[in-house]
XYZ file of C-alpha atoms in Angstrom:
747
model
C 40.777 103.904 48.152
C 42.249 102.712 51.499
C 43.133 99.089 52.175
C 40.832 97.057 54.411
C 42.582 96.249 57.697
C 42.403 92.675 58.908
C 43.428 93.580 62.473
C 40.992 92.693 65.299
C 38.530 95.336 66.516
C 39.462 97.409 69.613
C 37.892 96.097 72.832
C 37.697 96.899 76.552
C 38.029 94.212 79.249
C 37.312 94.803 82.944
C 39.047 92.288 85.219
C 40.906 91.732 88.488
C 44.622 91.038 88.128
C 45.206 87.676 89.788
C 48.864 87.019 89.027
C 51.731 88.047 86.762
C 53.246 84.974 85.113
C 55.988 86.672 83.085
C 57.426 90.180 82.977
C 60.301 91.279 80.727
C 62.030 94.043 82.675
C 63.766 95.475 79.609
C 60.686 95.793 77.354
C 57.854 95.853 79.899
C 56.089 93.028 78.025
C 53.881 91.191 80.525
C 51.856 87.976 80.574
C 49.202 87.899 83.305
C 46.136 85.986 84.435
C 42.979 87.922 85.242
C 39.534 87.094 86.630
C 36.295 88.534 85.262
C 32.820 88.499 86.770
C 31.511 86.515 83.812
C 33.352 83.225 84.248
C 35.190 81.138 86.798
C 38.178 80.490 84.507
C 41.126 82.860 84.492
C 41.921 84.635 81.215
C 45.369 85.383 79.785
C 46.265 88.980 78.980
C 49.538 90.086 77.355
C 51.199 93.439 76.675
C 51.878 96.699 78.479
C 50.972 96.095 82.139
C 54.029 97.503 83.944
C 53.068 98.903 87.353
C 49.844 96.921 87.810
C 49.725 94.931 91.052
C 47.850 91.685 91.820
C 44.527 92.507 93.457
C 43.864 95.631 91.396
C 40.728 95.964 89.286
C 41.756 97.041 85.803
C 40.083 98.459 82.729
C 42.151 97.012 79.878
C 42.055 98.473 76.369
C 43.250 96.345 73.473
C 42.003 93.494 71.287
C 41.296 89.776 71.389
C 43.619 87.466 69.490
C 44.372 83.787 69.166
C 47.859 82.430 69.875
C 48.747 79.170 68.053
C 50.215 77.681 71.253
C 48.461 79.454 74.127
C 45.002 79.950 72.628
C 42.706 82.939 73.133
C 44.248 85.949 74.841
C 43.697 89.678 75.245
C 46.440 91.977 73.880
C 46.683 95.082 76.078
C 47.561 98.510 74.632
C 46.858 100.479 77.823
C 45.124 100.102 81.142
C 43.709 102.134 84.015
C 42.831 101.047 87.538
C 39.192 101.131 88.679
C 37.656 100.497 92.068
C 36.160 97.011 92.461
C 32.372 96.678 92.630
C 31.848 93.233 94.196
C 32.288 92.039 97.787
C 34.991 89.559 96.727
C 36.701 92.207 94.577
C 36.729 94.756 97.413
C 38.102 92.208 99.877
C 40.818 91.077 97.452
C 41.684 94.707 96.645
C 42.064 95.719 100.281
C 43.731 92.461 101.347
C 46.446 92.499 98.688
C 48.479 95.189 100.459
C 47.505 98.024 98.122
C 46.391 100.226 101.027
C 48.997 100.700 103.753
C 47.776 99.377 107.090
C 45.303 96.831 105.691
C 46.277 93.198 105.237
C 44.123 90.138 104.481
C 42.826 89.825 108.087
C 41.625 93.423 108.410
C 40.309 93.417 104.824
C 38.030 90.511 105.723
C 36.822 92.222 108.901
C 36.212 95.588 107.209
C 34.295 94.060 104.296
C 32.305 91.800 106.669
C 31.247 94.919 108.570
C 30.546 97.396 105.730
C 29.907 95.138 102.710
C 29.547 96.890 99.336
C 29.672 100.243 101.160
C 33.305 99.622 102.272
C 35.115 101.836 99.756
C 32.606 104.701 100.176
C 33.093 104.538 103.978
C 36.896 104.696 103.661
C 36.554 107.605 101.225
C 33.775 109.661 102.893
C 33.423 108.542 106.521
C 36.814 107.071 107.512
C 36.189 107.768 111.215
C 33.656 104.889 111.143
C 36.479 102.373 110.581
C 36.864 102.181 114.386
C 33.563 100.230 114.365
C 35.547 97.266 112.977
C 36.828 94.944 115.757
C 40.559 95.451 116.321
C 40.839 98.707 114.317
C 41.922 101.371 116.815
C 42.250 105.132 116.172
C 45.971 104.812 115.291
C 45.483 102.255 112.505
C 42.334 104.040 111.313
C 44.291 107.299 110.931
C 47.021 105.459 109.036
C 44.505 103.859 106.639
C 42.766 107.209 106.084
C 46.054 108.976 105.248
C 47.162 106.155 102.943
C 43.820 106.190 101.111
C 43.888 109.979 100.656
C 47.432 109.877 99.288
C 46.575 107.001 96.991
C 43.568 108.840 95.554
C 45.692 111.971 94.939
C 48.382 109.844 93.265
C 45.710 108.146 91.132
C 44.595 111.506 89.752
C 48.183 112.362 88.844
C 48.612 108.864 87.400
C 45.583 109.199 85.156
C 46.984 112.431 83.756
C 50.498 110.984 83.391
C 49.307 107.777 81.751
C 47.833 110.013 79.075
C 51.329 111.374 78.382
C 53.078 108.002 78.573
C 54.507 107.872 82.110
C 54.603 104.592 84.057
C 52.823 104.123 87.378
C 55.986 103.887 89.476
C 57.333 107.178 88.077
C 53.966 108.823 88.683
C 54.319 107.951 92.383
C 57.802 109.544 92.457
C 56.539 112.678 90.708
C 53.710 112.990 93.228
C 56.104 112.511 96.177
C 58.318 115.287 94.771
C 55.707 117.897 93.865
C 52.471 116.870 95.637
C 49.454 118.792 94.396
C 51.660 120.853 92.049
C 52.550 117.696 90.057
C 50.238 118.254 87.086
C 51.283 121.916 86.911
C 55.017 121.086 86.804
C 54.517 118.308 84.274
C 52.556 120.528 81.893
C 54.600 123.732 82.225
C 58.173 122.646 83.128
C 58.561 118.977 82.165
C 62.361 119.200 81.850
C 62.549 119.951 85.588
C 61.602 116.318 86.151
C 64.939 115.094 84.793
C 66.825 117.158 87.385
C 64.446 116.728 90.345
C 63.064 113.193 90.212
C 65.342 110.183 90.533
C 64.546 107.641 87.821
C 63.433 110.219 85.261
C 65.999 111.109 82.658
C 65.891 113.496 79.733
C 64.231 110.955 77.423
C 61.207 110.474 79.700
C 60.952 114.231 80.300
C 61.222 114.778 76.541
C 58.365 112.328 75.857
C 56.207 114.201 78.371
C 57.218 117.580 76.913
C 56.190 116.428 73.439
C 52.847 115.212 74.795
C 52.146 118.567 76.493
C 53.038 120.528 73.347
C 56.561 121.909 73.920
C 58.148 122.555 70.478
C 60.859 120.228 69.174
C 63.283 123.138 68.627
C 62.493 125.017 71.843
C 65.685 126.458 73.456
C 64.495 125.005 76.765
C 64.509 121.526 75.188
C 67.936 121.983 73.576
C 69.530 123.241 76.817
C 68.017 120.323 78.743
C 69.376 118.012 76.018
C 72.881 119.483 76.355
C 72.814 118.972 80.128
C 71.579 115.418 79.532
C 74.387 114.738 77.012
C 76.990 115.866 79.564
C 75.288 113.854 82.286
C 75.418 110.728 80.097
C 79.123 111.427 79.518
C 79.741 111.550 83.290
C 77.904 108.220 83.580
C 80.479 106.913 81.084
C 83.246 108.247 83.337
C 84.123 111.526 81.588
C 84.520 114.744 83.608
C 83.922 116.941 80.545
C 83.348 116.722 76.785
C 85.169 118.668 74.053
C 82.738 121.041 72.326
C 82.724 119.271 68.911
C 81.870 115.944 70.564
C 79.233 117.521 72.832
C 77.533 119.299 69.908
C 77.635 116.198 67.688
C 76.201 113.959 70.442
C 73.492 116.515 71.276
C 72.508 116.863 67.599
C 72.091 113.069 67.421
C 70.010 112.926 70.596
C 67.867 116.011 69.889
C 67.559 115.781 66.093
C 67.967 119.555 65.665
C 70.477 121.614 63.613
C 74.030 122.016 64.949
C 73.933 125.832 64.861
C 70.893 125.819 67.194
C 72.791 123.530 69.605
C 75.869 125.794 69.453
C 73.761 128.910 70.184
C 72.021 127.209 73.103
C 75.403 126.018 74.450
C 76.616 129.638 74.456
C 73.443 130.649 76.336
C 73.818 127.788 78.814
C 77.426 128.788 79.549
C 76.372 132.449 79.963
C 73.681 131.344 82.444
C 76.397 129.329 84.273
C 74.514 126.094 83.651
C 77.820 124.658 82.374
C 81.495 125.703 82.535
C 83.614 126.170 79.400
C 87.383 126.124 79.717
C 90.204 125.931 77.182
C 92.687 123.208 78.123
C 96.093 122.741 76.464
C 95.722 119.829 74.041
C 98.738 117.855 75.214
C 97.825 118.228 78.892
C 94.503 116.461 78.934
C 93.634 113.025 80.322
C 91.076 112.351 77.640
C 91.386 111.564 73.955
C 92.544 114.663 72.088
C 93.481 115.498 68.534
C 96.827 114.273 67.274
C 97.895 117.847 66.545
C 97.898 118.716 70.281
C 95.611 121.716 69.641
C 93.864 123.261 72.681
C 90.646 121.571 73.766
C 87.469 123.618 74.289
C 86.102 121.625 77.246
C 82.571 121.809 78.670
C 81.872 120.597 82.213
C 78.742 120.275 84.288
C 79.328 122.715 87.155
C 79.754 120.188 90.023
C 82.444 118.243 88.142
C 84.442 121.368 87.261
C 84.318 122.504 90.885
C 85.323 119.048 92.115
C 88.313 118.787 89.747
C 89.634 122.231 90.732
C 88.995 121.588 94.415
C 90.613 118.112 94.444
C 93.765 119.278 92.685
C 93.984 122.288 95.039
C 93.524 120.125 98.156
C 96.194 117.634 97.033
C 98.664 120.438 96.275
C 98.030 121.959 99.697
C 98.672 118.621 101.426
C 101.837 118.024 99.385
C 103.214 121.519 100.005
C 102.313 121.924 103.706
C 105.379 122.408 105.927
C 103.990 121.059 109.211
C 104.106 117.275 109.654
C 101.771 115.245 111.883
C 104.194 112.275 111.672
C 107.417 114.200 112.478
C 109.183 111.218 114.064
C 109.637 109.447 110.714
C 111.626 112.306 109.179
C 114.576 111.390 111.465
C 113.852 107.776 112.415
C 116.564 105.116 112.421
C 115.027 102.908 109.715
C 117.272 99.958 110.509
C 115.966 99.791 114.069
C 112.382 100.541 113.022
C 112.338 97.754 110.429
C 113.986 95.282 112.837
C 111.241 96.060 115.390
C 108.640 95.582 112.664
C 110.139 92.221 111.623
C 109.925 91.006 115.230
C 106.331 92.237 115.402
C 105.058 90.717 112.140
C 107.381 87.721 111.829
C 108.252 88.509 108.199
C 110.726 90.566 106.181
C 109.659 93.329 103.839
C 110.744 93.000 100.218
C 112.734 96.021 98.927
C 109.704 97.478 97.094
C 107.565 97.070 100.208
C 110.201 98.740 102.377
C 110.310 101.658 99.938
C 106.490 101.952 100.187
C 106.577 101.912 104.012
C 109.182 104.712 104.105
C 107.299 106.714 101.484
C 103.932 106.554 103.254
C 105.422 107.667 106.565
C 107.557 110.495 105.142
C 105.413 111.845 102.233
C 102.200 113.802 102.833
C 100.506 112.148 99.837
C 101.554 108.787 98.414
C 100.123 106.112 96.129
C 100.749 102.373 96.547
C 99.690 100.237 93.595
C 100.235 96.682 92.392
C 98.422 93.505 91.384
C 97.240 90.541 93.463
C 99.826 88.543 95.411
C 102.353 91.424 95.481
C 101.907 92.147 99.171
C 99.904 95.401 99.211
C 97.993 94.216 102.303
C 101.127 93.247 104.259
C 102.728 96.572 103.301
C 99.693 98.490 104.584
C 99.697 96.465 107.809
C 103.402 97.309 108.286
C 102.776 101.043 107.735
C 99.897 101.006 110.244
C 101.962 99.061 112.837
C 104.846 101.570 112.684
C 102.558 104.631 112.826
C 100.544 103.184 115.729
C 103.774 102.388 117.621
C 104.459 106.142 117.657
C 100.930 106.829 118.980
C 99.874 108.368 115.666
C 96.152 108.742 115.017
C 95.617 106.247 112.195
C 92.346 106.010 110.269
C 91.559 103.349 107.669
C 88.852 103.639 105.022
C 87.620 102.019 101.809
C 84.844 102.879 99.337
C 82.674 99.809 100.122
C 81.546 98.016 103.275
C 83.140 94.742 102.191
C 86.481 96.392 101.403
C 86.450 98.213 104.759
C 85.703 94.954 106.587
C 88.583 93.217 104.801
C 90.963 96.101 105.581
C 90.064 95.854 109.284
C 90.694 92.082 109.263
C 94.094 92.491 107.552
C 95.413 95.245 109.808
C 93.683 94.526 113.113
C 92.569 98.177 113.194
C 88.998 99.445 112.713
C 88.122 100.612 109.182
C 85.108 102.520 107.879
C 83.581 103.218 104.513
C 84.537 106.611 103.121
C 80.884 107.695 103.360
C 80.651 106.855 107.061
C 84.053 108.358 107.792
C 82.982 111.695 106.280
C 79.463 111.420 107.792
C 77.690 112.357 104.592
C 74.345 114.039 105.240
C 71.079 114.341 103.303
C 71.946 116.233 100.123
C 75.437 114.733 100.066
C 77.322 117.329 102.138
C 79.930 115.894 104.502
C 80.150 116.643 108.235
C 83.948 116.586 107.803
C 85.425 119.053 105.305
C 88.094 121.747 105.145
C 86.468 123.698 108.008
C 85.920 120.592 110.139
C 88.718 118.180 109.165
C 89.172 114.635 110.410
C 91.351 114.268 113.508
C 93.934 112.052 111.858
C 97.705 111.851 111.409
C 97.677 109.044 108.799
C 94.707 108.231 106.571
C 94.947 105.006 104.535
C 92.360 104.474 101.783
C 92.208 101.008 100.212
C 90.617 100.098 96.834
C 91.405 103.637 95.669
C 90.760 102.733 92.017
C 87.061 102.958 92.989
C 87.262 106.600 94.093
C 85.457 108.820 91.611
C 86.188 112.521 91.262
C 83.328 113.748 93.481
C 83.962 111.346 96.381
C 87.752 111.783 96.199
C 87.250 115.545 96.415
C 85.087 115.224 99.551
C 87.607 112.862 101.128
C 90.798 114.838 100.434
C 89.122 118.073 101.533
C 88.636 116.513 104.991
C 92.329 115.592 105.485
C 93.942 118.114 107.880
C 97.124 119.990 106.832
C 100.243 118.095 107.874
C 98.503 114.703 107.884
C 99.620 111.874 105.586
C 97.311 110.393 102.964
C 98.089 106.964 101.487
C 95.964 105.769 98.563
C 96.216 102.022 97.931
C 94.765 100.314 94.873
C 95.284 98.362 91.683
C 95.448 100.841 88.806
C 95.009 98.070 86.224
C 91.469 97.366 87.421
C 88.470 99.118 85.929
C 88.296 102.792 86.839
C 85.564 104.087 89.147
C 81.884 103.699 88.284
C 81.505 107.476 88.714
C 83.264 110.162 86.649
C 87.053 110.482 86.647
C 89.979 108.078 86.989
C 91.550 109.555 90.077
C 94.113 106.860 90.870
C 95.398 106.764 87.277
C 95.577 110.582 87.135
C 97.586 110.711 90.376
C 100.037 108.177 88.959
C 100.284 110.285 85.784
C 101.096 113.434 87.798
C 104.821 113.440 88.582
C 104.287 115.536 91.718
C 102.647 112.618 93.588
C 105.131 110.095 95.128
C 104.311 106.460 94.355
C 105.491 102.859 94.626
C 104.369 100.047 92.333
C 104.736 96.545 93.772
C 105.607 94.057 91.024
C 107.069 90.997 92.794
C 104.542 88.145 93.183
C 105.295 86.256 96.402
C 105.942 82.519 96.272
C 102.834 81.497 98.203
C 100.591 83.664 96.011
C 102.297 82.350 92.859
C 100.928 78.874 93.683
C 97.389 80.212 93.240
C 95.865 79.789 89.782
C 93.702 82.838 90.451
C 96.739 85.080 91.091
C 98.829 83.564 88.280
C 96.047 83.949 85.731
C 95.197 87.479 86.873
C 98.783 88.505 86.041
C 98.708 86.588 82.747
C 95.477 88.347 81.714
C 96.881 91.725 82.744
C 99.927 91.072 80.559
C 97.691 90.165 77.585
C 98.379 86.415 77.826
C 95.716 83.702 77.866
C 95.000 82.208 81.289
C 96.136 78.656 82.030
C 93.081 76.395 81.998
C 94.533 72.944 82.616
C 95.624 71.295 85.833
C 94.599 74.093 88.213
C 92.526 73.409 91.324
C 91.060 76.912 91.551
C 90.576 78.190 87.965
C 88.275 76.541 85.403
C 86.588 77.147 82.058
C 83.289 75.458 81.181
C 83.226 75.918 77.411
C 79.876 76.709 75.789
C 79.219 78.709 72.598
C 75.448 79.285 72.787
C 74.489 82.388 74.825
C 71.301 80.994 76.403
C 72.992 77.680 77.175
C 75.820 79.678 78.796
C 73.276 81.399 81.052
C 71.758 78.057 82.116
C 75.213 76.542 82.710
C 76.299 79.594 84.745
C 73.303 79.081 87.047
C 74.039 75.364 87.405
C 77.717 76.021 88.198
C 76.858 78.676 90.816
C 73.942 76.855 92.469
C 74.898 73.170 92.217
C 78.392 72.320 90.977
C 80.476 74.698 93.132
C 78.490 73.921 96.328
C 78.806 70.167 95.656
C 82.565 70.189 94.904
C 83.813 72.946 97.232
C 81.138 73.096 99.957
C 80.486 76.791 99.383
C 77.109 78.420 100.054
C 75.632 79.514 96.679
C 74.041 82.670 98.076
C 76.713 83.809 100.529
C 79.986 82.581 98.997
C 79.424 82.482 95.222
C 79.037 85.612 93.106
C 78.119 85.657 89.429
C 79.868 88.567 87.648
C 78.587 89.444 84.172
C 80.289 91.779 81.667
C 76.975 93.584 81.026
C 73.445 93.922 82.412
C 71.413 93.253 79.273
C 71.093 90.166 77.135
C 70.334 86.467 77.761
C 73.543 85.992 79.773
C 73.539 89.509 81.269
C 73.168 90.249 84.994
C 69.431 91.072 84.594
C 68.434 87.743 83.017
C 70.817 85.767 85.267
C 69.276 87.325 88.381
C 65.861 86.021 87.319
C 67.258 82.507 86.729
C 69.323 82.489 89.935
C 66.382 83.728 91.998
C 64.210 80.919 90.595
C 66.820 78.415 91.829
C 67.762 79.985 95.171
C 64.649 81.874 96.329
C 61.685 80.471 94.383
C 58.064 81.538 94.900
C 56.392 79.589 97.721
C 52.714 79.322 98.533
C 51.784 81.630 101.400
C 55.133 83.507 101.335
C 54.711 87.266 100.754
C 56.368 88.863 97.744
C 56.291 92.236 96.012
C 56.576 92.801 92.295
C 58.050 95.926 90.729
C 58.079 95.970 86.958
C 60.013 92.896 85.866
C 61.408 92.145 89.334
C 59.841 90.357 92.274
C 61.243 90.677 95.790
C 61.107 87.857 98.344
C 62.516 87.226 101.816
C 66.000 85.734 101.371
C 66.785 87.687 98.194
C 70.318 89.027 97.758
C 69.963 92.709 96.768
C 72.077 95.784 96.077
C 71.380 99.509 96.402
C 71.578 101.286 93.031
C 71.706 104.956 94.105
C 73.086 107.031 96.949
C 70.295 107.735 99.443
C 71.522 110.037 102.184
C 68.207 109.849 104.073
C 68.322 106.128 104.865
C 70.014 104.348 107.749
C 72.366 105.934 110.263
C 74.561 107.674 107.691
C 72.938 107.008 104.322
C 72.880 103.930 102.107
C 75.167 104.065 99.115
C 75.265 102.787 95.573
C 76.747 99.278 95.644
C 75.752 98.384 99.224
C 74.749 94.698 99.267
C 72.346 92.974 101.643
C 69.714 90.288 102.117
C 65.937 90.820 102.365
C 65.032 89.703 105.902
C 61.365 90.811 106.095
C 58.539 91.840 103.789
C 55.143 93.134 104.930
C 52.387 93.590 102.346
C 50.235 95.158 105.072
C 52.763 97.837 106.030
C 54.094 97.972 102.454
C 57.672 97.709 103.656
C 60.669 95.537 102.862
C 63.616 95.190 105.257
C 67.228 94.602 104.190
C 70.160 93.578 106.365
C 73.227 95.108 104.697
C 76.770 93.719 104.607
C 77.613 96.507 107.053
C 75.211 94.813 109.513
C 72.672 97.621 109.359
C 68.933 97.017 109.026
C 67.317 99.298 106.432
C 63.595 99.607 105.758
C 62.202 100.449 102.309
C 58.654 101.476 101.463
C 57.282 99.608 98.461
C 57.420 102.792 96.376
C 61.204 102.961 96.999
C 61.979 99.496 95.640
C 63.381 100.841 92.376
C 66.416 101.773 94.525
C 67.103 98.045 94.865
C 68.192 95.453 92.319
C 68.844 91.766 92.781
C 72.493 90.889 93.373
C 72.741 87.140 92.752
C 74.471 88.358 89.575
C 76.021 91.824 89.270
C 77.970 93.505 86.516
C 81.746 93.391 86.900
C 81.702 97.203 87.216
C 79.441 96.938 90.273
C 81.683 94.293 91.899
C 84.620 96.670 92.349
C 85.977 96.791 95.878
C 84.291 93.513 96.809
C 85.898 90.145 97.328
C 84.122 86.784 97.195
C 85.253 83.213 97.953
C 84.194 82.176 94.429
C 83.238 84.043 91.259
C 81.507 82.708 88.152
C 81.957 84.783 84.987
C 79.796 84.187 81.886
C 81.692 85.206 78.728
C 79.682 85.318 75.501
C 80.260 86.881 72.119
C 76.953 88.769 72.590
C 78.844 90.931 75.143
C 81.492 91.703 72.478
C 81.599 95.487 73.093
C 82.345 94.948 76.791
C 85.004 92.247 76.436
C 88.136 94.085 77.552
C 91.249 93.090 79.436
C 90.739 95.291 82.504
C 87.125 94.063 82.791
C 88.179 90.396 82.896
C 91.156 91.228 85.155
C 88.830 93.018 87.605
C 86.441 90.027 87.641
C 89.223 87.504 88.278
C 90.792 89.600 91.058
C 87.465 89.655 92.965
C 87.947 85.941 93.820
C 89.669 84.773 96.997
C 89.651 81.021 96.278
C 88.009 80.085 93.006
C 87.257 81.394 89.501
C 84.981 79.601 87.044
C 84.644 81.064 83.547
C 81.605 79.855 81.607
C 81.165 80.379 77.883
C 83.020 80.905 74.667
C 86.794 80.464 74.209
C 86.533 83.079 71.454
C 84.991 85.588 73.874
C 87.731 84.843 76.429
C 90.449 85.385 73.805
C 88.829 88.687 72.764
C 88.712 89.919 76.376
C 92.411 89.084 76.943
C 93.439 90.649 73.639
C 91.422 93.890 73.834
C 92.944 96.822 75.690
C 90.335 99.318 76.996
C 88.783 101.712 74.532
C 90.820 104.719 75.612
C 91.164 107.153 78.460
C 88.429 109.206 80.037
C 88.212 112.960 79.501
C 89.777 114.305 82.705
C 92.195 117.142 83.453
C 93.185 116.295 87.033
C 96.785 115.290 86.244
C 97.246 118.536 84.285
C 95.829 120.607 87.144
C 98.145 118.854 89.627
C 101.301 119.447 87.608
C 100.226 122.844 86.312
C 101.752 121.955 82.972
C 101.618 119.400 80.188
C 102.260 115.799 81.184
């Protein structure tokens, strides 16, 4: 005999969503207030409401419950949107910005004219909208098109909600496949992971299960293998050894290892992946102690990029012609005396060696920590090359780094993406067939260059030109796959200079001194410095609150810095109470709070407002003059609920418009992870350090955070967490084979 359940009976509630009071972005848990026709008081609903927008009429399925503190509330299991049936409901629905082209003013006019018939008119007789005062043919056509698209998306949404897909992803699926959406989802769900940004293997796998694709289907296993490799590239690896790939895939897929091995063989035969045997002692990644050969598996683009980059670098190194021929025979004594008169300062011996190297070697690397004079060395190289009328081009991976490079040298600098003129799809206008017209190319912040971007860049350097890569190899490696700068330094064929001498002026800075102490595995000095502080706090949530107070109140009060423009919070990780996600919510509440009458747009757990500091989280080659790239930072300068657009002014001084259904390309940037801060420099940085971020607390992470600051570093949190970060060397090298391919032999 079964047990009697005490759980409340299932119920259905029809209501208009008035406002979202709390949304947890990580879990999707939502607390909202809704209005029903029955009473004037708003009701509280809690649960799965991700994707619902204020103004929508909802059919909520769930159960009533009583909360000891908040009283009666409705717990939502699922919801669907329905069209409103009352005059007020229709006006609120249309006026809330849910239909492009209709704002509150036109909603009132349309409903005043057509009454309860409004939605039927828009659906069946849209041409009649011109009867409404002020609605011309142009706006009428726009409203009609928006309504038709919305209805088509709603049909797809209804189907997708049945298989567990959120509203925002349903919109993306519809934009990708149009009327074929349902067909693709039912017959080829794993295509979604490859075709639709924001859908990974796990979402596609959930859909596949819902539409009846078997757990051990070869199609599923092959998609899982590709996903496992893709996750590895997200972690920075260019390939995985077969045993690791199979073991990871078995864990993810929950299928036998022999099935995974068979499907891997099939995938390689179909050229979905590349398998290559690499000598065990010649590999950048972690290999067996016995030095046995490594059976490596690459996703095709990364294998191509590694081969191509090594080939391009070898060609540059070996080319006989020289586009800076003067420096092969120059009188260095005279040249350096001229330079001294020009700059007013002597070069240290290491710097002089770097200047000579850059102007006489086709490929060279200049590395060193803060305060060692990398910038002055680069300026000296550029001055000498320009004096001989050489065509000098300067570039950096981010807009901020390019701007700084231009300020330091007095020469224009561009981002690598703009320099190459990347096009939709990611192809560059400049490549081997159409190289850059340049004699000397200097690339700053080269530790940020991932394998794919480095390949595109080096391919565009003409034979005989000189390439100088400048960066701090002790910082975190690139966000994307590879560790190009480290691999070049590990390949003996690439000339290099490492600057080690900290100059006297820089040595007076606590930021510079402590950066070098951290890099050497020594605790930073925390007493008696005017530009480096620790606010000790052991509780994680208290650390988050203190971080916000330091960034928004204490630093502005003591140092006169603007909390939005000059202060950057850098967190070791995104998740958790003191992670970048939670801190962004707290910082936004302080710096850009909700204001009556000010438009805003909610997406999942985030809400966007004018004045928000935001960052782009994917490469989008279709936006702006030459694409908008992962890591680009800007400020929201306009938001129109009527046109369903949000406008961002980027730190490259470009104005970019986003449709509301593209907002998952943006994240708030009041706080960013330390990884995302690479290549940027800020007057002040605030770094929360908590033991809850234990896995991320590593020396190069803390070193990277500290070296982002120009004037001031404030650490907030646990002394134990700080000690762990200083003590812990990174968890090992990435799986790459670039250094091996450059040397053609074991390292």
